[in-house]
Short mmCIF file of C-alpha atoms in Angstrom, two decimals:
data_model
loop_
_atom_site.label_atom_id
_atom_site.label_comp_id
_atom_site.label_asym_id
_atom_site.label_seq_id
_atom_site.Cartn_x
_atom_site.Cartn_y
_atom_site.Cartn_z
CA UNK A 1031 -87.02 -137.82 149.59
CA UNK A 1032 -85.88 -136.03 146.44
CA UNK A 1033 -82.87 -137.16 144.52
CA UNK A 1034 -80.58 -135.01 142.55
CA UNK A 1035 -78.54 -136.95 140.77
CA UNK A 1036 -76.74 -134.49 139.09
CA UNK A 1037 -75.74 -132.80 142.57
CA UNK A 1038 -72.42 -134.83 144.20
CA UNK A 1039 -73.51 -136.41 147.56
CA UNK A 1040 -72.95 -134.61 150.75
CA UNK A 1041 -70.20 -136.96 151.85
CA UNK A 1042 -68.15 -136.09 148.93
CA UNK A 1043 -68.18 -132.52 149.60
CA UNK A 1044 -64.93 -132.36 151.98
CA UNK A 1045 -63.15 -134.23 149.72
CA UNK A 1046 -63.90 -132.51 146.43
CA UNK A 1047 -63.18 -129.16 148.22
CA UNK A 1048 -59.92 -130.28 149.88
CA UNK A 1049 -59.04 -131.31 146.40
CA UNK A 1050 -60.31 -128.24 144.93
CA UNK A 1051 -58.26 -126.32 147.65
CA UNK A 1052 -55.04 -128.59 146.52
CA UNK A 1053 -55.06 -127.90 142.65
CA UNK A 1054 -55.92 -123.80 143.84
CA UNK A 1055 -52.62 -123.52 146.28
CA UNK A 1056 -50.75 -125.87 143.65
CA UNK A 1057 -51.18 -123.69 140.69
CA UNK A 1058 -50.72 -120.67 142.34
CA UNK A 1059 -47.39 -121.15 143.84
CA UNK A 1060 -45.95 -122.30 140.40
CA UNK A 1061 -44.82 -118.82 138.82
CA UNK A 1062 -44.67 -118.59 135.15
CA UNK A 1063 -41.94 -118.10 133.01
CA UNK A 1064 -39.24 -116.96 135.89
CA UNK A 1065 -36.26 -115.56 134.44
CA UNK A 1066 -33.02 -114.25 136.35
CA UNK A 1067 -32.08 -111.09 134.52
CA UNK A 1068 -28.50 -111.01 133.44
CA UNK A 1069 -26.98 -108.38 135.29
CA UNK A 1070 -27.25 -111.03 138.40
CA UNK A 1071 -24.24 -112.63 140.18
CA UNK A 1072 -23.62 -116.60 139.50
CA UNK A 1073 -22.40 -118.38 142.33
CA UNK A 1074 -19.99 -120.81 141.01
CA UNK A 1075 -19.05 -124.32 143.30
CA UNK A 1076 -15.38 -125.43 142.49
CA UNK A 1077 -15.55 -128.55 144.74
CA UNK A 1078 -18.96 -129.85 143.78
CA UNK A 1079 -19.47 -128.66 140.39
CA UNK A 1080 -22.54 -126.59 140.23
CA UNK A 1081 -23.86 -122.46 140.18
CA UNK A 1082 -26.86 -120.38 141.24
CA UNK A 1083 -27.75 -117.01 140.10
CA UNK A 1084 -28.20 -114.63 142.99
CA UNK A 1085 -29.43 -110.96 143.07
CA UNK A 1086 -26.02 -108.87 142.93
CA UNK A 1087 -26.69 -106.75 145.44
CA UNK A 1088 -26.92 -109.81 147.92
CA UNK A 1089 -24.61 -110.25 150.63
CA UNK A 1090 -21.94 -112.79 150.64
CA UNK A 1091 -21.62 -114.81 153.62
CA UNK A 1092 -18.16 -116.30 154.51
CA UNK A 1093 -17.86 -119.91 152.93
CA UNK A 1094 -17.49 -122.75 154.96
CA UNK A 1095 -14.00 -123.97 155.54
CA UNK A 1096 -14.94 -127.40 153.04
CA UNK A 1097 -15.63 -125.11 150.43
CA UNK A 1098 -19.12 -127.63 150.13
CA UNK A 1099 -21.34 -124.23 149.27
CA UNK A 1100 -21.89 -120.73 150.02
CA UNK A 1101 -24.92 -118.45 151.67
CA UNK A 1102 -26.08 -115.13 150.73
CA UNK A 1103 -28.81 -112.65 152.66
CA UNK A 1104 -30.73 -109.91 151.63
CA UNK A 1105 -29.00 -106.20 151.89
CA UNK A 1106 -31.18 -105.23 154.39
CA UNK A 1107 -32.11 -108.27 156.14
CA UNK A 1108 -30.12 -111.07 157.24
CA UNK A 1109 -32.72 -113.38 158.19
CA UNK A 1110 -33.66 -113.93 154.27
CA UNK A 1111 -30.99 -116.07 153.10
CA UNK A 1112 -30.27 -118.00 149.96
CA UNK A 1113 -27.55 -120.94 149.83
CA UNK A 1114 -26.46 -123.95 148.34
CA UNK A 1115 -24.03 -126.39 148.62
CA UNK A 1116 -23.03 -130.34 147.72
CA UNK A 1117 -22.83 -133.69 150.03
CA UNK A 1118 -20.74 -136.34 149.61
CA UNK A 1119 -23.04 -140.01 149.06
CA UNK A 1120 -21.13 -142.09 152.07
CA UNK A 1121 -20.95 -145.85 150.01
CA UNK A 1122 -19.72 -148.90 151.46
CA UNK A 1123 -19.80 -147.77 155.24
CA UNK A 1124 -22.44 -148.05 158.11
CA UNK A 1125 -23.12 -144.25 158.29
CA UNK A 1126 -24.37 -144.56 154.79
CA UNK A 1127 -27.72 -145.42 156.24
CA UNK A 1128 -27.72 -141.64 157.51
CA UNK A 1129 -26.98 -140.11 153.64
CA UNK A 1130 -30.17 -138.86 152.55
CA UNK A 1131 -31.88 -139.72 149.59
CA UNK A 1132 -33.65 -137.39 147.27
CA UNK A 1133 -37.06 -138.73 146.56
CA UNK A 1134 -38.50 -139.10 143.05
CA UNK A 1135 -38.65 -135.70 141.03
CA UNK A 1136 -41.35 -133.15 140.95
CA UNK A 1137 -39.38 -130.50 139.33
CA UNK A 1138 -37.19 -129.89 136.62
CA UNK A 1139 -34.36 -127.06 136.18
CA UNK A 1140 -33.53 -125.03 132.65
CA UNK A 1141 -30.79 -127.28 132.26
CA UNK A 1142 -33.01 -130.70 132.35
CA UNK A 1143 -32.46 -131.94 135.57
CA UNK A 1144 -34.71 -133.75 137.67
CA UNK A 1145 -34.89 -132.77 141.01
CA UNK A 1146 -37.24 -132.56 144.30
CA UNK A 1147 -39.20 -129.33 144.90
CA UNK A 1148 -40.43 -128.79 148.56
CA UNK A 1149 -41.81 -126.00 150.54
CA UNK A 1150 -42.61 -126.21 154.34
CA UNK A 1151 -44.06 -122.98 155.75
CA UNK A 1152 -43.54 -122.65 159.25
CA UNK A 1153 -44.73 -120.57 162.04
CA UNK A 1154 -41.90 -118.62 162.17
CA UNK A 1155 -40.40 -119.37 159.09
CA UNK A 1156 -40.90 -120.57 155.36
CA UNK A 1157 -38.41 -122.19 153.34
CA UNK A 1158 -37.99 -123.70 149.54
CA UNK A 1159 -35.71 -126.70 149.05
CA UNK A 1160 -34.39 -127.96 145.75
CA UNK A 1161 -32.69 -131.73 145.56
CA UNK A 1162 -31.18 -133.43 143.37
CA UNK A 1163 -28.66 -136.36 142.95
CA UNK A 1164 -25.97 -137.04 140.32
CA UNK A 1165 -23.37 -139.14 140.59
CA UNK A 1166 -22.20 -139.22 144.16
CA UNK A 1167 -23.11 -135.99 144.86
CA UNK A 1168 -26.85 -134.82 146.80
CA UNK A 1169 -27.07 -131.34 145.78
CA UNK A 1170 -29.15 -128.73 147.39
CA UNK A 1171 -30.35 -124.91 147.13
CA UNK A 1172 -32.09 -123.54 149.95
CA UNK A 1173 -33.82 -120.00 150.04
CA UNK A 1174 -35.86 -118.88 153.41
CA UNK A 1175 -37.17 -116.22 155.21
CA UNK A 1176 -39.59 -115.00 158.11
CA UNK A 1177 -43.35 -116.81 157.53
CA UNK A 1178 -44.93 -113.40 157.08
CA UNK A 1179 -42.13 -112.48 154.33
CA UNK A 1180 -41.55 -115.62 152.03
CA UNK A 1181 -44.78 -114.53 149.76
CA UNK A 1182 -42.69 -112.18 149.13
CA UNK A 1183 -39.60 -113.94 148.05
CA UNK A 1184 -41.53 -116.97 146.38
CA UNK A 1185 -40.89 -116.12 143.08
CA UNK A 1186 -37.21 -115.35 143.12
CA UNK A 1187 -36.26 -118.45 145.33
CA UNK A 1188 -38.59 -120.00 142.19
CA UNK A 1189 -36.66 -118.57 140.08
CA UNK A 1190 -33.17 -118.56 141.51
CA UNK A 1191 -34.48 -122.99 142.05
CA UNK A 1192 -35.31 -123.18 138.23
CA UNK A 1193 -31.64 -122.11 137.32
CA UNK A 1194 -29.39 -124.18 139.34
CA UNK A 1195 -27.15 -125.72 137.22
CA UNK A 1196 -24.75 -128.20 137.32
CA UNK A 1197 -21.30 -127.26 135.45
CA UNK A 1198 -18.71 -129.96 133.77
#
């Protein structure tokens, strides 16, 4: 039998291609340089302390009565929806088991902060989630939309993600 050394071993071929396949779909769903133009709307949280930019032609969806966060959907369709909003960290209590933790950063806004990055794409629907914790506040932006539409939308819920804020 012939040897090729230089030639990776037949076993090793799922592996370097499912890797391969990884660093592909991980580079290509990090857009470069996003930038909100200026002539957006910034959401601005009271009661928790932070803002979003959000396209200004976006439609406002009633707030909550808790005033935690707010939701906006596309003009012309309601099922792609952006939103935010702030949760309490219980402390001291048995329900404080339930308060979710934000796992260790993989992304980082404009202003510095470390947060958690995920994106589940589902049959029907995709969504991007941003977390992140200060203080005794979990904070989270949410943008979503049908499955077959969020390649669309990738790069402004990117975008809209990179400038969250927190404000003093």
């Amino acid at each position: 039998m012939t040897s090729f050394p230089h030639l990776l071993p037949t076993a090793l071929f799922p592996r370097v291609a499912s890797g391969m396949a990884i660093a592909v779909l991980i580079s290509a769903c990090t857009p470069t340089n996003p930038t909100v133009p200026t002539q957006w709307n910034t959401y601005q949280n009271q009661r928790f302390g932070f803002e979003f930019p959000y396209p200004q032609d976006w439609v406002a969806l009633p707030p909550p009565t808790n005033q935690d966060g707010r939701a906006f959907h596309a003009p012309d369709y309601p099922n792609i929806e952006i939103r935010g909003w702030g949760t309490l960290k219980l402390t001291g209590l048995e329900e404080a088991e339930e308060t979710p933790t934000v796992p260790k950063s993989n992304f980082t806004t404009e202003q510095g902060l470390p947060a958690w990055l995920e994106v589940e794409v589902g049959t029907e629907e995709s969504v991007m989630t941003m977390t992140l914790e200060s203080g005794n506040v979990i904070y989270t932006w949410q943008g979503r939309s049908p499955k077959d539409r969020f390649g669309e939308y990738y790069s402004l819920f990117y975008a809209i993600a990179q400038n969250y804020r927190l404000t003093p």
